[in-house]
Each structure stands twice: as structure tokens, then as C-alpha cells.
Amino acid sequence: DDKQRTIVSVQKDLSEEQDAHRNDVTVLHQQVEEKQRTITTVQREYVEEQDAHRTDVDTLQAEIDRLKRLLADYENQVRSLNDELVSTRTDYEGQLRTVRSALADETDAHRSDVNSLRTQVDEKQR
């Protein structure tokens, strides 16, 4: 009879321990599921952030490429304007030399005329 009570008592203790372990396992299982949901959420947010960063990088790269093309266009325009300026300056310098030469020739001709007229005046005064 004592043995029977002991067996029943031990079975009851074991049953209570099993129930407690089951409850612990259930709680742990719920905690694991919650952690898995949290991990999944964090992973999804990370992927979304990576996609956003990738989009930002692509946008910035496109803007850099556009600015590089614009800079190259400006550099070409500056080169072209510089070439035009050099060409115009060369033309003006050539025209200035021509005008100076013509002016010098005319000045010489006028001097010659003035000298000739002085000579004539001097001869007539004698």
C-alpha cells in the first residue's frame, strides 16, 4: 500500500514536472518564434535600406556622369573660345601691322611732299 502511494506520488511529481517542462518548452518556442519574426523584420529592413542605398548610389553616379559630360562640354567650349580669341588676336595684329605700315608709308610720302614743297618755296624765295 505504501509502495502504491509512493508510486502515485512519484507519478504525480513526474506529471507536474512534465507539465512544467512542457510549459517551459512552449514559452521557449514562443520566444524563438518572436526572435525569428524580429530577425525577419530586421533582415527585410536591411534589404530595403540596401536597395535605397543602391538607388541613391545609382542616382549619384548618374549625376556624376552628367556633371562630367557637362564639364567636358565646358572645357571644349573654353578651348574653342580660346582658339577663336587667339585667331582673332592674330588677325587684329596682322591688320594693325598693315595699318601701321600704310600709315608709315603715308607719313613718308607726306614728309617727301613737305620736303619737296619746302625746297620749291626755298627756291622761289631766292
Tab-separated table of C-alpha atoms in Angstrom:
chain	number	residue	atom	x	y	z
A	1	ASP	CA	0.000	0.000	0.000
A	2	ASP	CA	2.858	2.409	0.829
A	3	LYS	CA	4.526	1.393	-2.351
A	4	GLN	CA	1.392	2.190	-4.250
A	5	ARG	CA	1.161	5.636	-2.632
A	6	THR	CA	4.814	6.268	-3.349
A	7	ILE	CA	4.337	5.260	-6.970
A	8	VAL	CA	1.272	7.507	-7.291
A	9	SER	CA	3.162	10.356	-5.601
A	10	VAL	CA	6.181	9.914	-7.864
A	11	GLN	CA	3.895	9.698	-10.926
A	12	LYS	CA	2.143	12.869	-9.807
A	13	ASP	CA	5.514	14.646	-9.306
A	14	LEU	CA	6.689	13.430	-12.693
A	15	SER	CA	3.464	14.579	-14.316
A	16	GLU	CA	3.808	18.027	-12.711
A	17	GLU	CA	7.440	18.221	-13.834
A	18	GLN	CA	6.430	17.173	-17.335
A	19	ASP	CA	3.735	19.847	-17.365
A	20	ALA	CA	6.260	22.428	-16.125
A	21	HIS	CA	8.759	21.331	-18.804
A	22	ARG	CA	6.028	21.454	-21.451
A	23	ASN	CA	5.163	24.968	-20.326
A	24	ASP	CA	8.876	25.918	-20.400
A	25	VAL	CA	9.203	24.440	-23.906
A	26	THR	CA	6.061	26.282	-25.029
A	27	VAL	CA	7.397	29.575	-23.633
A	28	LEU	CA	10.798	28.954	-25.222
A	29	HIS	CA	9.127	28.064	-28.517
A	30	GLN	CA	7.117	31.307	-28.404
A	31	GLN	CA	10.289	33.259	-27.612
A	32	VAL	CA	12.108	31.599	-30.521
A	33	GLU	CA	9.221	32.426	-32.878
A	34	GLU	CA	9.244	36.052	-31.686
A	35	LYS	CA	13.011	36.258	-32.204
A	36	GLN	CA	12.610	34.754	-35.673
A	37	ARG	CA	9.945	37.360	-36.507
A	38	THR	CA	12.277	40.097	-35.221
A	39	ILE	CA	15.175	38.706	-37.285
A	40	THR	CA	12.959	38.516	-40.376
A	41	THR	CA	11.815	42.119	-39.829
A	42	VAL	CA	15.392	43.335	-39.352
A	43	GLN	CA	16.526	41.424	-42.452
A	44	ARG	CA	13.671	42.916	-44.518
A	45	GLU	CA	14.503	46.430	-43.256
A	46	TYR	CA	18.185	45.835	-44.041
A	47	VAL	CA	17.339	44.715	-47.591
A	48	GLU	CA	15.067	47.760	-48.038
A	49	GLU	CA	17.833	50.062	-46.770
A	50	GLN	CA	20.365	48.376	-49.066
A	51	ASP	CA	18.001	48.854	-52.001
A	52	ALA	CA	17.526	52.516	-51.050
A	53	HIS	CA	21.313	52.977	-50.747
A	54	ARG	CA	21.815	51.252	-54.093
A	55	THR	CA	19.246	53.585	-55.644
A	56	ASP	CA	20.989	56.582	-54.044
A	57	VAL	CA	24.361	55.385	-55.347
A	58	ASP	CA	22.919	54.865	-58.838
A	59	THR	CA	21.352	58.332	-58.744
A	60	LEU	CA	24.603	59.910	-57.556
A	61	GLN	CA	26.609	58.036	-60.207
A	62	ALA	CA	24.222	59.252	-62.907
A	63	GLU	CA	24.608	62.824	-61.610
A	64	ILE	CA	28.414	62.455	-61.542
A	65	ASP	CA	28.357	61.170	-65.132
A	66	ARG	CA	26.106	64.069	-66.191
A	67	LEU	CA	28.410	66.595	-64.497
A	68	LYS	CA	31.479	65.009	-66.109
A	69	ARG	CA	29.847	65.361	-69.544
A	70	LEU	CA	28.876	68.939	-68.747
A	71	LEU	CA	32.427	69.721	-67.610
A	72	ALA	CA	33.835	68.179	-70.793
A	73	ASP	CA	31.423	70.327	-72.836
A	74	TYR	CA	32.516	73.446	-70.942
A	75	GLU	CA	36.173	72.556	-71.408
A	76	ASN	CA	35.560	72.137	-75.154
A	77	GLN	CA	33.763	75.491	-75.265
A	78	VAL	CA	36.636	77.168	-73.391
A	79	ARG	CA	39.165	75.605	-75.802
A	80	SER	CA	37.084	76.725	-78.771
A	81	LEU	CA	36.729	80.262	-77.386
A	82	ASN	CA	40.440	80.386	-76.626
A	83	ASP	CA	41.262	79.240	-80.180
A	84	GLU	CA	38.866	81.859	-81.547
A	85	LEU	CA	40.442	84.514	-79.316
A	86	VAL	CA	43.948	83.589	-80.464
A	87	SER	CA	42.810	83.612	-84.104
A	88	THR	CA	41.053	86.980	-83.695
A	89	ARG	CA	44.076	88.445	-81.946
A	90	THR	CA	46.360	87.184	-84.714
A	91	ASP	CA	44.019	88.721	-87.315
A	92	TYR	CA	43.907	92.045	-85.446
A	93	GLU	CA	47.666	92.085	-85.013
A	94	GLY	CA	48.048	91.460	-88.767
A	95	GLN	CA	45.562	94.239	-89.563
A	96	LEU	CA	47.340	96.556	-87.107
A	97	ARG	CA	50.693	95.849	-88.805
A	98	THR	CA	49.097	96.558	-92.193
A	99	VAL	CA	47.586	99.830	-90.910
A	100	ARG	CA	50.865	100.866	-89.249
A	101	SER	CA	52.775	100.072	-92.436
A	102	ALA	CA	50.280	102.045	-94.537
A	103	LEU	CA	50.456	104.907	-92.035
A	104	ALA	CA	54.248	104.853	-92.129
A	105	ASP	CA	54.163	104.832	-95.958
A	106	GLU	CA	51.733	107.739	-95.982
A	107	THR	CA	53.783	109.614	-93.396
A	108	ASP	CA	56.884	109.096	-95.513
A	109	ALA	CA	55.008	110.259	-98.625
A	110	HIS	CA	53.759	113.355	-96.784
A	111	ARG	CA	57.248	114.090	-95.498
A	112	SER	CA	58.560	113.747	-99.003
A	113	ASP	CA	55.827	116.084	-100.278
A	114	VAL	CA	56.508	118.568	-97.461
A	115	ASN	CA	60.248	118.455	-98.158
A	116	SER	CA	59.606	118.927	-101.868
A	117	LEU	CA	57.304	121.867	-101.151
A	118	ARG	CA	59.920	123.407	-98.804
A	119	THR	CA	62.518	123.040	-101.488
A	120	GLN	CA	60.238	124.732	-104.002
A	121	VAL	CA	59.461	127.511	-101.539
A	122	ASP	CA	63.163	127.973	-100.769
A	123	GLU	CA	63.992	128.143	-104.487
A	124	LYS	CA	61.272	130.669	-105.155
A	125	GLN	CA	62.412	132.813	-102.233
A	126	ARG	CA	65.941	133.092	-103.635
